[in-house]
Short mmCIF file of C-alpha atoms in Angstrom, two decimals:
data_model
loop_
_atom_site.label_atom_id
_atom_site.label_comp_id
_atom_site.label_asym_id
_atom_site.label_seq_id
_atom_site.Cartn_x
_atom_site.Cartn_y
_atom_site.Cartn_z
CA UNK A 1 -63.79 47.15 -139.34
CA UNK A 2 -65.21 50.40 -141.01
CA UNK A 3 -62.58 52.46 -141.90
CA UNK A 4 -63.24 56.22 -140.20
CA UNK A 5 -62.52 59.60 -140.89
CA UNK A 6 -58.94 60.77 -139.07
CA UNK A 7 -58.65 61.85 -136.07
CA UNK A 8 -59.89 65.85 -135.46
CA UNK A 9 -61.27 65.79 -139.26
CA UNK A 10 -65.06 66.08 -139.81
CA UNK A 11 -67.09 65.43 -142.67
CA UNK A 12 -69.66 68.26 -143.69
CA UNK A 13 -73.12 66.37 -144.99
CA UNK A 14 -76.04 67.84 -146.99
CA UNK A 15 -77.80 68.63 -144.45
CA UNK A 16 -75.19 71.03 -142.86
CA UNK A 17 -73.27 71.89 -146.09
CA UNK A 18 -75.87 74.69 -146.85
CA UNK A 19 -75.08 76.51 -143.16
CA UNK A 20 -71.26 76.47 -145.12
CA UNK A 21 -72.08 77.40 -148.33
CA UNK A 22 -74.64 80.34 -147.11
CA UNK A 23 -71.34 81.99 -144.53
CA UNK A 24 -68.99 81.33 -147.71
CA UNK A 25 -71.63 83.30 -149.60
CA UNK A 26 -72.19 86.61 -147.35
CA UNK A 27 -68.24 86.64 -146.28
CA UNK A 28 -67.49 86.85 -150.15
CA UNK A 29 -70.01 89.32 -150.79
CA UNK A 30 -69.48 91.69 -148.01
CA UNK A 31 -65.93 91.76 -148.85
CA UNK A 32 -66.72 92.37 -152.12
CA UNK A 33 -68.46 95.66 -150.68
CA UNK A 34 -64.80 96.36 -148.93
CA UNK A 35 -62.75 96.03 -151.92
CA UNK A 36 -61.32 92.97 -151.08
CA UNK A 37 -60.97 90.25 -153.92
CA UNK A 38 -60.24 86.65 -153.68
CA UNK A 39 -56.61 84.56 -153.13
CA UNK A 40 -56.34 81.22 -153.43
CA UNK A 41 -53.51 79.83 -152.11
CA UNK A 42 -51.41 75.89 -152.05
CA UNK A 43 -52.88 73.86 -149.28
CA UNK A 44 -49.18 72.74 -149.00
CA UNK A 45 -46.30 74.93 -148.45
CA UNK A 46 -43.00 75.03 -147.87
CA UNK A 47 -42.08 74.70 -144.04
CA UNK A 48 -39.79 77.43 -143.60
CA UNK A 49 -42.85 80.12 -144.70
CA UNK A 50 -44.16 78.91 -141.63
CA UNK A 51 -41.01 79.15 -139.42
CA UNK A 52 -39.75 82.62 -140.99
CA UNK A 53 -43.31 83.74 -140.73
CA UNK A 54 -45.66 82.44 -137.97
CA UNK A 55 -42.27 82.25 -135.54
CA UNK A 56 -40.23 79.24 -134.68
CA UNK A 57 -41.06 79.95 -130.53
CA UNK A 58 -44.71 79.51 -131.31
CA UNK A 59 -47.43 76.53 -130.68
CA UNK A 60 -47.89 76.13 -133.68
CA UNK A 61 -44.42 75.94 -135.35
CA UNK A 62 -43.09 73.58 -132.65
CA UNK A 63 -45.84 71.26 -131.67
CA UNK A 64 -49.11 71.51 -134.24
CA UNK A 65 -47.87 71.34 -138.39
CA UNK A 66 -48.25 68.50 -140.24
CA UNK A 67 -44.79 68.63 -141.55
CA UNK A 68 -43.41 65.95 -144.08
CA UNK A 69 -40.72 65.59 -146.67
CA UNK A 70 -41.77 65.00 -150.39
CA UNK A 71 -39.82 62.91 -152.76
CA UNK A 72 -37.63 65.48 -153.79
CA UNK A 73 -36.64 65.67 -149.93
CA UNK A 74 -37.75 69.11 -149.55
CA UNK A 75 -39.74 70.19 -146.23
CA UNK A 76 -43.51 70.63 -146.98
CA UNK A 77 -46.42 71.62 -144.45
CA UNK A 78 -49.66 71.68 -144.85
CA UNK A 79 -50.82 75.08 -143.78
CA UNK A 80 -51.80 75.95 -140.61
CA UNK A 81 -52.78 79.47 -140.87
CA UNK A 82 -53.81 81.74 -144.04
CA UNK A 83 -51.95 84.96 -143.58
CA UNK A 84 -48.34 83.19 -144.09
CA UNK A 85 -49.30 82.06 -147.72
CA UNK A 86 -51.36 85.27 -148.63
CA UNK A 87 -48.18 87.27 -147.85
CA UNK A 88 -45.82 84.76 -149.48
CA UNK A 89 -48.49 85.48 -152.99
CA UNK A 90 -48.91 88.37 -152.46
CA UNK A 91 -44.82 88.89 -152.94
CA UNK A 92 -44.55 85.92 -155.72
CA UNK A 93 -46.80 87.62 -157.79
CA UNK A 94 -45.48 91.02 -157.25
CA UNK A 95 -49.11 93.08 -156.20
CA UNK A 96 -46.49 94.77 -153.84
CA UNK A 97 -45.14 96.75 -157.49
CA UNK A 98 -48.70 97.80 -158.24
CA UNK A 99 -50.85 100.86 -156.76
CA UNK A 100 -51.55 100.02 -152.96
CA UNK A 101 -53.43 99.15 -150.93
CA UNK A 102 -53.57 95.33 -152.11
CA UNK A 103 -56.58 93.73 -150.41
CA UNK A 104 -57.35 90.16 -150.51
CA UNK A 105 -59.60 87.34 -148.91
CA UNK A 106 -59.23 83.79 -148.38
CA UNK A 107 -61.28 80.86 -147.44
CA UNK A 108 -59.11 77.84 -147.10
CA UNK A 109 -58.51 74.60 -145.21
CA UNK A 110 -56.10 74.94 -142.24
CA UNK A 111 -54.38 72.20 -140.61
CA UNK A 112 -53.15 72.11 -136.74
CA UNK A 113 -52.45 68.36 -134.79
CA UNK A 114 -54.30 69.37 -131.58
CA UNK A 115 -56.57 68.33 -129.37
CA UNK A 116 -59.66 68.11 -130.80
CA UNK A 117 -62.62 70.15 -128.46
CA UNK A 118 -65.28 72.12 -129.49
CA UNK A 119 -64.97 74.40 -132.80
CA UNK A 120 -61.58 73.37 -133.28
CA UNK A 121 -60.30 70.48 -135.37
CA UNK A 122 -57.32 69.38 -136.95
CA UNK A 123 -58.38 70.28 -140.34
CA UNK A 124 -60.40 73.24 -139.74
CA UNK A 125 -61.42 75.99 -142.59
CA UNK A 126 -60.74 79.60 -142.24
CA UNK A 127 -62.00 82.73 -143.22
CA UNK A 128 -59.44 85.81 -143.69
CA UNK A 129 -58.47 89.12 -145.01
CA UNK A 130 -55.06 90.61 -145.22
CA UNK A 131 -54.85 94.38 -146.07
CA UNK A 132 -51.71 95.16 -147.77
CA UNK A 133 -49.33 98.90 -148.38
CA UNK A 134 -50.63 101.03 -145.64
CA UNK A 135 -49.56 102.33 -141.91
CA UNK A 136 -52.41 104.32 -141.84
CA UNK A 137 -54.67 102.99 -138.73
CA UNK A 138 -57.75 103.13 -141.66
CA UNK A 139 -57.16 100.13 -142.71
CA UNK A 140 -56.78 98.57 -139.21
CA UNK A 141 -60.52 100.38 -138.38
CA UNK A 142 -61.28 98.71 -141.95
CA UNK A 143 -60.86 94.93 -141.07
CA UNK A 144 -62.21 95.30 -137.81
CA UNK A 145 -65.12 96.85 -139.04
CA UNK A 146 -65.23 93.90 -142.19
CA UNK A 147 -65.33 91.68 -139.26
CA UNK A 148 -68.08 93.54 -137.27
CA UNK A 149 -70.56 93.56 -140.00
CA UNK A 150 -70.13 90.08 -141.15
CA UNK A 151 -70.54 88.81 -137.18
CA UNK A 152 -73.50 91.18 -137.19
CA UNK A 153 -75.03 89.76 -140.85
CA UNK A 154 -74.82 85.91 -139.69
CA UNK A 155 -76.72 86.88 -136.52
CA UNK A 156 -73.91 86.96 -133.60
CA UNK A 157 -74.93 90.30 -132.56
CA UNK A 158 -74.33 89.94 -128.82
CA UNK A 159 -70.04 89.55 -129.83
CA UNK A 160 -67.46 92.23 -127.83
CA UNK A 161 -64.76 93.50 -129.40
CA UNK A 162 -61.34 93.90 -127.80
CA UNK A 163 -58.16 95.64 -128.81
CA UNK A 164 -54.47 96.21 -127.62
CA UNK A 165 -51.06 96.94 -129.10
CA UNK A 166 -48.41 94.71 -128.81
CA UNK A 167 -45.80 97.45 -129.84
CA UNK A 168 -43.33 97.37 -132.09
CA UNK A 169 -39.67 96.65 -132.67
CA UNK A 170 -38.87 99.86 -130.70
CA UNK A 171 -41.03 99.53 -127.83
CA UNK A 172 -41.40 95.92 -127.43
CA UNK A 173 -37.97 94.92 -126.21
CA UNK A 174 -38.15 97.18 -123.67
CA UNK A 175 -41.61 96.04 -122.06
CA UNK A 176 -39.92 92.65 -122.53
CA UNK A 177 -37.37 93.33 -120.01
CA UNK A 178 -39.99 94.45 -117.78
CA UNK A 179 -42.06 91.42 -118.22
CA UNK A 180 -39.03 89.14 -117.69
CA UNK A 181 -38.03 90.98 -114.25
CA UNK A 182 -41.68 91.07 -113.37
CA UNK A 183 -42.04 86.90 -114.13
CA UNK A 184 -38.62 86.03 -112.48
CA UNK A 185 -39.40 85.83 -109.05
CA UNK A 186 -42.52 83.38 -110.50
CA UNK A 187 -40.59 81.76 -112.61
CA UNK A 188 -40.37 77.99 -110.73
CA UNK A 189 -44.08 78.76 -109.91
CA UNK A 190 -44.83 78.64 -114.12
CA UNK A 191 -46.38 76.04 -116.08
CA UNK A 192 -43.64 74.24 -118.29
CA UNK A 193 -45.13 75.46 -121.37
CA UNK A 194 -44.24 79.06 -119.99
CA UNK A 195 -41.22 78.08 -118.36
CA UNK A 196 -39.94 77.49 -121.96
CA UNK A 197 -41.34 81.06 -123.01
CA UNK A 198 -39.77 83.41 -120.32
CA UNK A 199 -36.65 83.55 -122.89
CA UNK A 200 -37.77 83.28 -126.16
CA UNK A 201 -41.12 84.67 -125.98
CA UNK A 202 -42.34 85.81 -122.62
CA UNK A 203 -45.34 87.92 -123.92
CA UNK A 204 -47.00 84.65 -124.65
CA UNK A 205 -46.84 83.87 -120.75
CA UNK A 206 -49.37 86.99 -120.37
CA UNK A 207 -52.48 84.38 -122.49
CA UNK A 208 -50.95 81.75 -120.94
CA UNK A 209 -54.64 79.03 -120.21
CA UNK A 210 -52.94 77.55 -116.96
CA UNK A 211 -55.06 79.17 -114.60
CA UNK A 212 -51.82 79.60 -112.19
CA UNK A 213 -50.17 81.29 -114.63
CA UNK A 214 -53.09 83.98 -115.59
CA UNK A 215 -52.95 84.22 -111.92
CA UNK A 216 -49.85 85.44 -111.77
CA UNK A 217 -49.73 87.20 -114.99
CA UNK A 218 -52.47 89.52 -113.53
CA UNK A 219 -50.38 92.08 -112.00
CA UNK A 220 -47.87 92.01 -114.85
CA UNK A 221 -47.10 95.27 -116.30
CA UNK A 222 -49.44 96.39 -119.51
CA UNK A 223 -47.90 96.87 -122.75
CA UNK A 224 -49.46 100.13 -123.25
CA UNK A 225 -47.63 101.70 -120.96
CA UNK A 226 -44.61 100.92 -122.46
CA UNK A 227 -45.63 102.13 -125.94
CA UNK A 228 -43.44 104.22 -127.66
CA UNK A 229 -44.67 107.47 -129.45
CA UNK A 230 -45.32 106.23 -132.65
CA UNK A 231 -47.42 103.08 -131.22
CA UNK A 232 -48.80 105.39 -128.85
CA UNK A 233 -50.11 107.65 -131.68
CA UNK A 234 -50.88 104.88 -133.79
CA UNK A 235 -53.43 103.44 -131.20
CA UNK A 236 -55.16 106.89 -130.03
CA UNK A 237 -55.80 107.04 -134.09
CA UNK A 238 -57.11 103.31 -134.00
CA UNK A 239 -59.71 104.41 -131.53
CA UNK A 240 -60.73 107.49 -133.03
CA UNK A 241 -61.24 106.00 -136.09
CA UNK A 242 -63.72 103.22 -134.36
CA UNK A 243 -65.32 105.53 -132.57
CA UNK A 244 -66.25 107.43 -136.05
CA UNK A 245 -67.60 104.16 -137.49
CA UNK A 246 -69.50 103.40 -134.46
CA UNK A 247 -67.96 100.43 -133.23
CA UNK A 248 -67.77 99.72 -130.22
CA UNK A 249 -65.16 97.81 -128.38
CA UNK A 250 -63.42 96.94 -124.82
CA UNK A 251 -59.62 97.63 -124.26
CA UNK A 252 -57.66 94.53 -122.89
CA UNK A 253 -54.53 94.25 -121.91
CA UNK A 254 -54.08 90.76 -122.05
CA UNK A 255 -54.49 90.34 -126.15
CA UNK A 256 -51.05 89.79 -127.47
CA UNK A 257 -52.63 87.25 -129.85
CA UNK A 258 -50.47 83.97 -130.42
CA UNK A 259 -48.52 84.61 -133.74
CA UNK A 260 -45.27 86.45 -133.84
CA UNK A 261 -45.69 88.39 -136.96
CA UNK A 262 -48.16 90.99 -135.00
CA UNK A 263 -47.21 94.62 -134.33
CA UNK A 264 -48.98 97.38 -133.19
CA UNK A 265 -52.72 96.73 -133.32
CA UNK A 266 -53.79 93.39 -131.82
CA UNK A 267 -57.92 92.72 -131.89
CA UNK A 268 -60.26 89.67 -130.75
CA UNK A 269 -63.91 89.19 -131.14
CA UNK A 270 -64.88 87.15 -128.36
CA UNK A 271 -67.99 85.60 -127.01
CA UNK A 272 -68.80 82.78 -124.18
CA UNK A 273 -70.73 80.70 -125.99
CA UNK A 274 -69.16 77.84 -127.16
CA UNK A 275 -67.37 76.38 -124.64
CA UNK A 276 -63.64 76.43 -123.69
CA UNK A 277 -62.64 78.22 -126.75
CA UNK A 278 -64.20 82.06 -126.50
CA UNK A 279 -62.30 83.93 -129.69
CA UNK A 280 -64.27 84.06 -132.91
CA UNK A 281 -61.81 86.19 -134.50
CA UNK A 282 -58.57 87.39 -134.25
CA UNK A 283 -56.47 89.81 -136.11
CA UNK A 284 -54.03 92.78 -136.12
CA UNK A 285 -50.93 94.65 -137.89
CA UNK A 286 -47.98 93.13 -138.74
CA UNK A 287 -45.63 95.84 -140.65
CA UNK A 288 -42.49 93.52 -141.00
CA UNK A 289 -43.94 89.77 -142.27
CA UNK A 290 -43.72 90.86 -145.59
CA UNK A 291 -40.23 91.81 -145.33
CA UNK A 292 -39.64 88.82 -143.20
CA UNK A 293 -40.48 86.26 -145.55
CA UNK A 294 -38.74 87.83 -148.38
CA UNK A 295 -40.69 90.63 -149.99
CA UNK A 296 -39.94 94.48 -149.63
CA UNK A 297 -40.49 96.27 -146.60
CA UNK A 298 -44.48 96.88 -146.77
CA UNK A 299 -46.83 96.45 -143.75
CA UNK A 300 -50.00 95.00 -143.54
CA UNK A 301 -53.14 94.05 -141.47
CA UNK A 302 -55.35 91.24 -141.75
CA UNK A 303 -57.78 89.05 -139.15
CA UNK A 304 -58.88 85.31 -139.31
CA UNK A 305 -62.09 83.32 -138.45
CA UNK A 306 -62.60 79.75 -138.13
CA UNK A 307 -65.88 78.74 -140.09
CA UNK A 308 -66.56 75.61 -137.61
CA UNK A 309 -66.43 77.92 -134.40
CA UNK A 310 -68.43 80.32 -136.14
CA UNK A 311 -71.26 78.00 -137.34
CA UNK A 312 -71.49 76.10 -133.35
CA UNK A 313 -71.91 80.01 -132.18
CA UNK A 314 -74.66 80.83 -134.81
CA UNK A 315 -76.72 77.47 -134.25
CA UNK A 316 -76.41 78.32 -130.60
CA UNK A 317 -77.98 82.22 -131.35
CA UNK A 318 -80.58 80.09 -133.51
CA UNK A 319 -79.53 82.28 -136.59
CA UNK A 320 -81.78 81.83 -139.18
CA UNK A 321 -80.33 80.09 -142.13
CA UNK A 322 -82.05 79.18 -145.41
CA UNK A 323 -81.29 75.65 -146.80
CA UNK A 324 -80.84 76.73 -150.24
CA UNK A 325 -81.09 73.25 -151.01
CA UNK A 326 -84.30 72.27 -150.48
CA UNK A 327 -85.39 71.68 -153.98
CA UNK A 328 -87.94 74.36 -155.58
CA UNK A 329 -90.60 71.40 -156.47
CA UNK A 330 -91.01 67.33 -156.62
CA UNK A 331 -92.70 65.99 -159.27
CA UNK A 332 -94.67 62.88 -158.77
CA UNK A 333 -95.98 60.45 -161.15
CA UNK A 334 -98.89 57.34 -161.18
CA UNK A 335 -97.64 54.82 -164.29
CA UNK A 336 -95.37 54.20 -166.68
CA UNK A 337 -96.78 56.87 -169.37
CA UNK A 338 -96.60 59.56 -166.80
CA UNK A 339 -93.57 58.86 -165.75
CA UNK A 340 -92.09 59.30 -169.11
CA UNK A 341 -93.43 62.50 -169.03
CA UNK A 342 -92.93 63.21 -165.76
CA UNK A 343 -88.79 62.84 -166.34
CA UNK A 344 -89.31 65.28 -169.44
CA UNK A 345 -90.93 67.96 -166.91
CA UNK A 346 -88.38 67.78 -164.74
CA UNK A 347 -85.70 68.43 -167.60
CA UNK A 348 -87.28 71.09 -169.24
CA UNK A 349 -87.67 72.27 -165.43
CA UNK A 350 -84.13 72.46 -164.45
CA UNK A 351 -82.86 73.67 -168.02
CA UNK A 352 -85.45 76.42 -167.12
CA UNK A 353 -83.31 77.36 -163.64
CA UNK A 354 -85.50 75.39 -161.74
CA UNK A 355 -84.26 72.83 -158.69
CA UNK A 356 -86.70 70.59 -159.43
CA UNK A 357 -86.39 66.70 -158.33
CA UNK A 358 -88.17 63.11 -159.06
CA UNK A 359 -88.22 59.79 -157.46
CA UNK A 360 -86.24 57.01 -158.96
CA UNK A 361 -87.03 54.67 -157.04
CA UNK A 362 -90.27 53.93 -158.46
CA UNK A 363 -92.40 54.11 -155.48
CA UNK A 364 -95.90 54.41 -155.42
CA UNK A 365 -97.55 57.92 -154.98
CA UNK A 366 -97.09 57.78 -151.27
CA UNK A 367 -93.47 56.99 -150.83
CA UNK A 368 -92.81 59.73 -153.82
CA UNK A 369 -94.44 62.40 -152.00
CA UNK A 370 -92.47 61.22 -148.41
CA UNK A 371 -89.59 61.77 -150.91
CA UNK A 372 -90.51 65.27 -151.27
CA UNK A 373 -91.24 66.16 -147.69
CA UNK A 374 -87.67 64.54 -146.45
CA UNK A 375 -86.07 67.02 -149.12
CA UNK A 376 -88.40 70.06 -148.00
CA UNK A 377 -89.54 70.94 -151.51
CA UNK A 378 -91.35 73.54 -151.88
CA UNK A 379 -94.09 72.60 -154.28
CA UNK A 380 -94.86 69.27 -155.89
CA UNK A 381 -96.90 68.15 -158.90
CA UNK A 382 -98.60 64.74 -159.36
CA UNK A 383 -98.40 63.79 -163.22
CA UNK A 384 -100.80 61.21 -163.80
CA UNK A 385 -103.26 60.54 -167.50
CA UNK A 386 -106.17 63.44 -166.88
CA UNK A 387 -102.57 66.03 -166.20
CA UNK A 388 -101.06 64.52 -169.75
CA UNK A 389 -104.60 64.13 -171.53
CA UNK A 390 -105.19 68.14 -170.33
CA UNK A 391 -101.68 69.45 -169.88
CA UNK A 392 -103.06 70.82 -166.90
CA UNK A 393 -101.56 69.80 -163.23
CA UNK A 394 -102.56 70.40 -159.39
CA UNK A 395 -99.55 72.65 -158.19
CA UNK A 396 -99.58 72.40 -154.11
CA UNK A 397 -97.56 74.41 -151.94
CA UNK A 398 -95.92 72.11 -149.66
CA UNK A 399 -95.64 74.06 -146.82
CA UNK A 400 -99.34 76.34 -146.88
CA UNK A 401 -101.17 73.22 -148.19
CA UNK A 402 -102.41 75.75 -150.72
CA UNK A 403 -103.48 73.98 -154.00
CA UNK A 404 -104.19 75.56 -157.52
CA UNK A 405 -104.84 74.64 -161.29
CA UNK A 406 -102.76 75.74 -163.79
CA UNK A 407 -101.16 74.87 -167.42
CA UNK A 408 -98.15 72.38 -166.71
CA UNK A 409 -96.35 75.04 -169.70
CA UNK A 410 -96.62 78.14 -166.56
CA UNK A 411 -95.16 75.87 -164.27
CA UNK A 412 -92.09 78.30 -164.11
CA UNK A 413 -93.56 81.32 -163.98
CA UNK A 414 -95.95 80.11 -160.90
CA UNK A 415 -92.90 79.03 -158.91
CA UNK A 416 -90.12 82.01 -159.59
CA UNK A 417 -93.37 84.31 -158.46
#
């Protein structure tokens, strides 16, 4: 029996790799814009980052890591979020002692043992900034707005985005109280999952996905009005400062997003087009994780995007990708003698910067120049004894038809015009 990838894993072929490798290569360079540089972080941790940092009353800490024990029986996980192990760098390498704001981004694997549906897999990549040093509801408006244009630069135009606050220390034990007294009289009418929240963490109750339970959660009372003054302030300035960048977004009281860590501003770029799962993104504040995990007492901000959600969403917009690829020309050959110098064509070719490609195979003309039409290349050449006698080849565009004479030495130049 063939032995098959794992469970929730999926391999990423040619012919999709280049819808990857084009997201990796806008993300990068629109942060880049921002001010954000790269992290790269373990794809193992240790498992109490995770518990001190994502929560130990969360999904994810109790049911999804892949947790194991190396052979020097300590507890390792592989990670199942990015924000945890920026934080936990960003505090190693002691950024927090230099001028702030620190800004990073990340593109890493994540791992979660789920059930595997549509844009979500076990081992699932992720996309990420984290904005470190400042309360100041800028940098909130920043992220979002990193977010916003990258959506709008890989075509997903037609994207709303929403935004709450979950509070903070101050406020949120209060609106807790409220919740609870508001869930009791529901409480043997909840799903077991939130059963096991109302103590530990009834907010969660309030994005609960049993549909009795978002029934009921409803009429529950809304965070905001619970806010204390300095989360009330906080979000008026959130909103003022998207409304000066021109973003536009929906306020929704049910976002309390599904990570402890969060304070304050909570946001979600959602859309209905890929099936059960409608969040792109997801981000927000979280002013205490630093301090949490070990560091000093700094806040930050930061948002996440899964790239396998993102690319289902774009093929369904039909966003135009380029398959950067498709080599730039095929050469072709008829005999041995132009096949030697076919092969030296191609090297001087690619030493030139050119992706140029030739059959090995040793087909005849026909199959070569099937060859090049699988691989979409661009142009092609056919290298036979008039093109060596002459040094003068047929260059064909493979996609006009368009055919013209020139000196096999300007090769090059004709292609890179």
């Amino acid at each position: 029996m063939a032995i098959k990838a794992p469970k929730g894993t999926k391999d990423t072929m040619p012919k999709d790799s280049f819808k990857v490798q084009y997201i990796e290569r806008e993300f990068a360079e629109l942060c880049r814009r921002y001010g954000f540089g790269e992290v790269r972080t373990p794809m193992f941790e240790s498992t109490e980052l995770f518990n001190r940092g994502v929560g130990e009353t969360t999904d994810i800490v109790q049911k999804e890591m892949y947790t194991f024990e190396d052979l020097g029986h300590r507890s390792i996980t592989l990670k199942p979020e990015g924000t945890s192990p920026a934080v936990r760098a960003f505090i190693e390498s002691r950024d927090y002692a230099e001028m702030q704001p620190t800004k990073y981004y990340y593109n890493t694997p994540c791992f979660r043992y789920e059930r595997p549906q549509a844009g979500r897999l076990r081992e699932f990549h992720q996309f990420g900034v984290e904005s470190f040093g400042t309360p100041d509801m800028m940098a909130d408006a920043e992220v979002i707005a990193l977010a916003s244009d990258f959506l709008t630069k890989v075509g997903i135009e037609d994207i709303e985005l929403r935004i709450n606050s979950v509070g903070c220390r101050e406020c949120r034990p209060v609106y807790r109280k409220a919740l609870q007294d508001y869930l009791q009289p529901y409480y043997g009418e909840l799903s077991e999952t939130s059963k096991t929240r109302f103590e530990s963490n009834p907010m969660r109750i309030i994005d609960s996905k049993d549909p009795h339970d978002q029934e009921i959660a409803q009429a529950a009372p809304d965070m905001l009005d619970y806010l204390c003054d300095d989360c009330r302030a906080a979000f008026k300035e959130l909103k003022s400062n998207l409304d000066a960048m021109g973003i536009r977004y929906t306020i929704d009281h049910g976002i309390v997003r599904g990570l402890d860590y969060y304070t304050k501003t909570a946001f979600e770029f959602v859309t209905t087009g890929i099936g059960a799962q409608d969040t792109v993104c997801g981000g927000g504040r979280y002013d205490h994780l630093v301090e949490e995990i070990g560091g000093p007492s700094i806040p930050g901000v930061g948002f996440g995007l899964g790239k396998e959600r993102l690319i289902i969403l774009m093929e369904q917009k039909e966003s135009l990708i380029e398959d950067n690829n498709a080599p730039d020309i095929a050469v072709s050959f008829i005999g041995d003698k132009a096949r030697l110098y076919a092969l030296g064509l191609v090297h001087e070719l690619r030493q030139q910067g050119v992706a140029a490609i030739i059959d090995t195979l040793n087909r005849n003309l026909k199959g070569q120049m099937k060859y090049a039409n699988k691989l979409k290349a661009g142009y092609s050449v056919v290298i036979g004894d008039d093109e060596i006698e002459h040094g003068v080849v047929t260059l064909k565009d493979m996609k006009s038809g368009e055919q013209k004479q020139i000196n096999s030495k300007d090769i090059t130049k004709e292609i890179t015009k």
